[in-house]
Amino acid sequence: MSAVIHPHGHAAHDDHHHDQPHGLRRWLMATNHKDIGSLYMWFSFTMLMVGGVNALLLRSELFQPGLQIMEPEFFNQLTTMHGLIMVFGAIMPAFVGFANWQIPLMIGASDMAFARMNNFSFWLLPVAAMLLVASYFVPGGATAAGWTLYAPLSVQMGMGMDLAIFAVHIMGASSIMGSINIIVTILNMRAPGMTLMKMPMFVWTWLITAYLLIAVMPVLAGAITMVLTDRHFGTSFFNAAGGGDPVMYQHIFWFFGHPEVYIMILPAFGIVSEIIPTFARKRLFGYSSMVYATSSIAILSFIVWAHHMFTTGMPVAGQLFFMYATMLIAVPTGVKIFNWVATMWRGSMTFETPMLFAIGFIFVFTIGGFTGVILAVAPLDIQLHDTYYVVAHFHYVLVAGSLFALFGGAYYWLPKWTGHMYSEGLGKLHFWASLITFNITFFPMHFLGLAGMPRRYADYPMQFADFNAIVTIGAFGFGLSQLIFLVAVIKCIKGGPKATDRVWENAHGLEWTVPSPAPFHTFETPPVVK
């Protein structure tokens, strides 16, 4: 393969090398960051649909009191699988897809640092997803221990539990490899002149997220391995009959689980921090404070895990510590929200679809943040623990948080990826349909929880019937709204008005200096950042 050396000392290949691999081979053996990013996104959207079908089955059962269409055992399997699929199959891979597509373009790198490992870390995911979904069909069905897989239930489940454990192991390995790749790419492959404090916010949030992933994924692996040995190899880590402690599982799990929550929201903060300055036509307000706030959130996320465990008989001193530490996280999060609002303040804003999703994100995520502060108060949490109030809280953070930011980012960069403009009408329809049906679905859950309705129950007394009916109707509306997104994306890929290189007039950053659609190989000679 012949190559010419550019003044920068980087080899740029002759034109014949630009032939892309075609057909199945291009996708199976993909090493190009753009192809792998696309694979991640299609995979995550597929899993979003699978997890969504699980959720709609749950809601169908809860439409009325009484057992309508399924046994409580199957209801619990659906609850568990819905959580596992959405967290590990939909939200996390979507953000990794964004990282793969955008980070090399944003820092002026030609590709990710470890191209083959990148391929491997993606192809682990479909295998894990198949294992998870296959667990429905083994004797005893899928695991029904809740997505947290709490012992002692997880020690007693059937064979579906083992499949879930292996699937989570494989997905964890994929996350760790992806994170190593992202860290090495960001630290070693930035364009000349791009110092750390000149990096786009999205790159910063992913750098911090990748460190979080490497720190906590092995903790989860340890917890579920201990469950596995309790199940099959005679150990008693969590089995009280053998001297083990089921509460220890909760400590280990939540030491992973709480940073995991921030793993799913920090890249969303990054996406929103890219979109808002573009459509407010102003620079991001307080860039460095945003970087420090993101880092503070990441550090604090390690010392708040037991706020998920106020009802386990924790001593009062422990409750106080975790209560105050949790409230402390509201400070850097508040800084971020202030900065976004200050960026919009007196800007000449326009409301294209990405901006609508970003503003929708701030509005609804803030509600989720307030309910989080309420749940941080130990005496209140003891009342609200394991009720629908908690379900409402984390869906406000994860759906209106992570998912809305993902949609905003998709509309924002879609013209750069496909070379075509998406249909603004479809995008706005998708936004309003999602925002309205989302609130119809999850807002009434706050009242159900305050009234004492426990989560993960297939049946409930009559007094909760009206709100549950409303919630179910909203859920079906929300699920169907996501098909509008699918139509918008496919229409955009097939054609539409040609996108310019700088798709949005006020967009800044290296990704807007390459043609639309972004060519198969970009930045073979690194750009110099002034």
Coordinates of C-alpha atoms in Angstrom, one line a residue, residues 110-333:
S110 CA -8.4 10.1 11.8
D111 CA -10.1 7.3 13.7
M112 CA -10.4 5.7 17.2
A113 CA -7.1 4.6 18.7
F114 CA -7.8 0.8 18.6
A115 CA -9.8 0.1 15.5
R116 CA -10.0 -3.7 15.8
M117 CA -10.8 -3.6 19.5
N118 CA -13.6 -1.1 18.6
N119 CA -15.1 -3.7 16.3
F120 CA -14.8 -6.5 18.9
S121 CA -16.4 -4.3 21.6
F122 CA -19.4 -3.7 19.4
W123 CA -19.9 -7.3 18.3
L124 CA -20.0 -8.5 21.9
L125 CA -23.3 -6.6 22.3
P126 CA -25.6 -8.5 19.9
V127 CA -24.3 -11.8 21.4
A128 CA -25.2 -10.5 24.9
A129 CA -28.6 -9.2 23.7
M130 CA -29.4 -12.6 22.2
L131 CA -28.5 -14.3 25.5
L132 CA -30.7 -11.9 27.4
V133 CA -33.7 -12.3 25.1
A134 CA -33.2 -16.1 24.8
S135 CA -33.6 -16.4 28.6
Y136 CA -37.4 -16.0 28.1
F137 CA -37.4 -19.3 26.4
V138 CA -35.5 -21.5 28.9
P139 CA -37.2 -23.6 31.6
G140 CA -38.4 -21.3 34.3
G141 CA -38.2 -18.3 32.0
A142 CA -36.1 -15.1 32.4
T143 CA -34.8 -13.8 35.6
A144 CA -37.4 -12.1 37.7
A145 CA -35.2 -10.6 40.5
G146 CA -35.6 -7.0 39.3
W147 CA -33.0 -5.3 37.1
T148 CA -30.8 -4.9 40.2
L149 CA -30.7 -8.7 40.5
Y150 CA -30.9 -8.5 44.3
A151 CA -29.9 -11.5 46.3
P152 CA -31.4 -13.7 47.8
L153 CA -33.9 -13.8 44.9
S154 CA -31.1 -14.0 42.3
V155 CA -29.5 -16.9 44.1
Q156 CA -32.8 -18.9 43.9
M157 CA -33.9 -18.1 40.3
G158 CA -33.8 -20.7 37.5
M159 CA -31.5 -21.0 34.5
G160 CA -32.6 -17.6 33.0
M161 CA -30.6 -16.0 35.8
D162 CA -27.4 -17.6 34.6
L163 CA -28.0 -16.3 31.1
A164 CA -28.6 -12.8 32.4
I165 CA -25.4 -13.0 34.4
F166 CA -23.4 -14.0 31.4
A167 CA -25.1 -11.3 29.2
V168 CA -24.2 -8.6 31.8
H169 CA -20.6 -9.9 32.0
I170 CA -20.3 -9.6 28.2
M171 CA -21.8 -6.2 28.0
G172 CA -19.5 -5.0 30.8
A173 CA -16.5 -6.3 28.9
S174 CA -17.7 -4.3 25.9
S175 CA -18.1 -1.2 27.9
I176 CA -14.6 -1.5 29.4
M177 CA -13.0 -1.9 26.0
G178 CA -15.0 0.9 24.6
S179 CA -13.9 3.2 27.5
I180 CA -10.2 2.3 27.1
N181 CA -10.5 3.2 23.4
I182 CA -12.2 6.5 24.1
I183 CA -9.7 7.6 26.8
V184 CA -6.6 6.7 24.6
T185 CA -8.2 8.4 21.6
I186 CA -8.9 11.6 23.5
L187 CA -5.6 11.9 25.4
N188 CA -3.3 10.9 22.5
M189 CA -5.0 11.8 19.2
R190 CA -6.2 15.4 19.5
A191 CA -5.3 17.8 16.7
P192 CA -2.2 20.0 17.3
G193 CA -3.2 23.0 19.3
M194 CA -6.3 21.4 20.9
T195 CA -5.5 21.6 24.6
L196 CA -7.7 19.8 27.1
M197 CA -9.5 23.0 27.9
K198 CA -10.2 23.6 24.3
M199 CA -12.0 20.3 23.8
P200 CA -15.8 20.4 23.0
M201 CA -17.9 19.7 26.1
F202 CA -19.2 16.4 24.6
V203 CA -15.6 15.1 24.4
W204 CA -15.0 16.2 28.0
T205 CA -18.1 14.5 29.3
W206 CA -17.1 11.3 27.5
L207 CA -13.6 11.4 28.9
I208 CA -15.0 11.5 32.4
T209 CA -17.7 8.9 31.7
A210 CA -15.1 6.5 30.3
Y211 CA -13.1 6.7 33.6
L212 CA -16.3 6.1 35.5
L213 CA -17.0 3.0 33.4
I214 CA -13.5 1.5 34.0
A215 CA -13.9 2.1 37.7
V216 CA -17.3 0.6 38.3
M217 CA -17.9 -2.1 35.6
P218 CA -15.5 -4.6 37.4
V219 CA -17.5 -4.0 40.6
L220 CA -20.7 -5.2 38.9
A221 CA -18.8 -8.1 37.5
G222 CA -17.6 -9.0 41.0
A223 CA -21.1 -8.8 42.4
I224 CA -22.8 -11.0 39.8
T225 CA -19.8 -13.5 39.9
M226 CA -20.5 -13.9 43.6
V227 CA -24.1 -14.6 42.8
L228 CA -23.0 -17.2 40.2
T229 CA -20.7 -19.0 42.7
D230 CA -23.5 -18.8 45.4
R231 CA -25.8 -20.5 42.9
H232 CA -23.5 -23.2 41.6
F233 CA -20.3 -23.6 43.6
G234 CA -21.5 -23.8 47.2
T235 CA -20.3 -20.3 48.4
S236 CA -22.4 -18.2 50.8
F237 CA -21.6 -14.6 50.0
F238 CA -25.2 -13.6 50.0
N239 CA -27.0 -16.7 51.4
A240 CA -28.0 -16.0 55.0
A241 CA -28.4 -19.8 55.7
G242 CA -24.6 -20.2 55.1
G243 CA -23.6 -17.1 57.1
G244 CA -23.7 -14.7 54.1
D245 CA -25.4 -11.3 54.0
P246 CA -27.9 -10.3 51.3
V247 CA -27.4 -6.6 52.2
M248 CA -23.8 -6.9 51.2
Y249 CA -25.0 -7.5 47.6
Q250 CA -26.9 -4.2 47.7
H251 CA -23.7 -2.4 48.9
I252 CA -21.6 -3.9 46.1
F253 CA -24.3 -3.4 43.4
W254 CA -25.0 0.2 44.3
F255 CA -21.4 1.1 44.4
F256 CA -21.6 0.2 40.7
G257 CA -25.2 1.4 40.3
H258 CA -24.9 5.0 41.4
P259 CA -22.0 6.0 39.2
E260 CA -23.8 4.0 36.4
V261 CA -26.6 6.6 36.7
Y262 CA -24.1 9.3 35.9
I263 CA -22.6 7.2 33.2
M264 CA -26.0 7.4 31.5
I265 CA -26.4 11.2 32.0
L266 CA -23.0 12.8 31.6
P267 CA -22.7 12.3 27.8
A268 CA -26.3 13.7 27.6
F269 CA -25.0 16.8 29.3
G270 CA -22.2 16.9 26.7
I271 CA -24.7 16.7 23.8
V272 CA -26.9 19.4 25.3
S273 CA -23.9 21.6 25.8
E274 CA -23.1 21.3 22.0
I275 CA -26.7 22.0 20.9
I276 CA -27.7 25.0 23.0
P277 CA -24.8 27.4 22.0
T278 CA -25.5 26.7 18.3
F279 CA -29.2 27.7 18.4
A280 CA -28.7 30.4 21.0
R281 CA -26.0 31.8 18.7
K282 CA -23.8 32.4 21.7
R283 CA -20.7 30.7 23.2
L284 CA -21.4 28.3 26.0
F285 CA -21.6 30.2 29.3
G286 CA -18.9 29.2 31.8
Y287 CA -17.1 26.5 29.9
S288 CA -14.5 25.8 32.5
S289 CA -17.1 25.7 35.3
M290 CA -19.0 23.1 33.2
V291 CA -15.8 20.9 33.0
Y292 CA -15.3 21.2 36.8
A293 CA -19.0 20.5 37.5
T294 CA -18.8 17.4 35.4
S295 CA -15.7 16.2 37.2
S296 CA -17.3 16.9 40.6
I297 CA -20.4 14.9 39.7
A298 CA -18.2 12.0 38.8
I299 CA -16.3 12.1 42.0
L300 CA -19.3 12.6 44.2
S301 CA -21.1 9.7 42.5
F302 CA -18.8 7.3 44.3
I303 CA -19.8 8.3 47.8
V304 CA -23.6 8.3 47.6
W305 CA -24.4 4.7 46.8
A306 CA -26.3 3.8 50.0
H307 CA -29.0 6.4 49.5
H308 CA -30.7 3.4 47.6
M309 CA -30.6 1.5 50.9
F310 CA -32.1 3.8 53.6
T311 CA -34.7 1.0 54.4
T312 CA -32.1 -1.7 55.1
G313 CA -31.6 -0.7 58.8
M314 CA -28.7 1.6 58.3
P315 CA -27.5 3.4 61.4
V316 CA -28.6 7.1 61.7
A317 CA -25.0 8.3 61.2
G318 CA -24.8 6.4 57.9
Q319 CA -28.2 7.8 56.8
L320 CA -27.1 11.4 57.6
F321 CA -23.8 11.0 55.7
F322 CA -25.5 9.6 52.5
M323 CA -28.3 12.1 52.8
Y324 CA -25.9 15.1 52.8
A325 CA -23.6 13.6 50.2
T326 CA -26.5 13.1 47.9
M327 CA -27.8 16.6 48.3
L328 CA -24.3 17.9 47.5
I329 CA -24.6 16.5 44.0
A330 CA -27.4 19.0 43.4
V331 CA -24.8 21.8 43.5
P332 CA -22.7 20.9 40.3
T333 CA -25.9 19.8 38.6

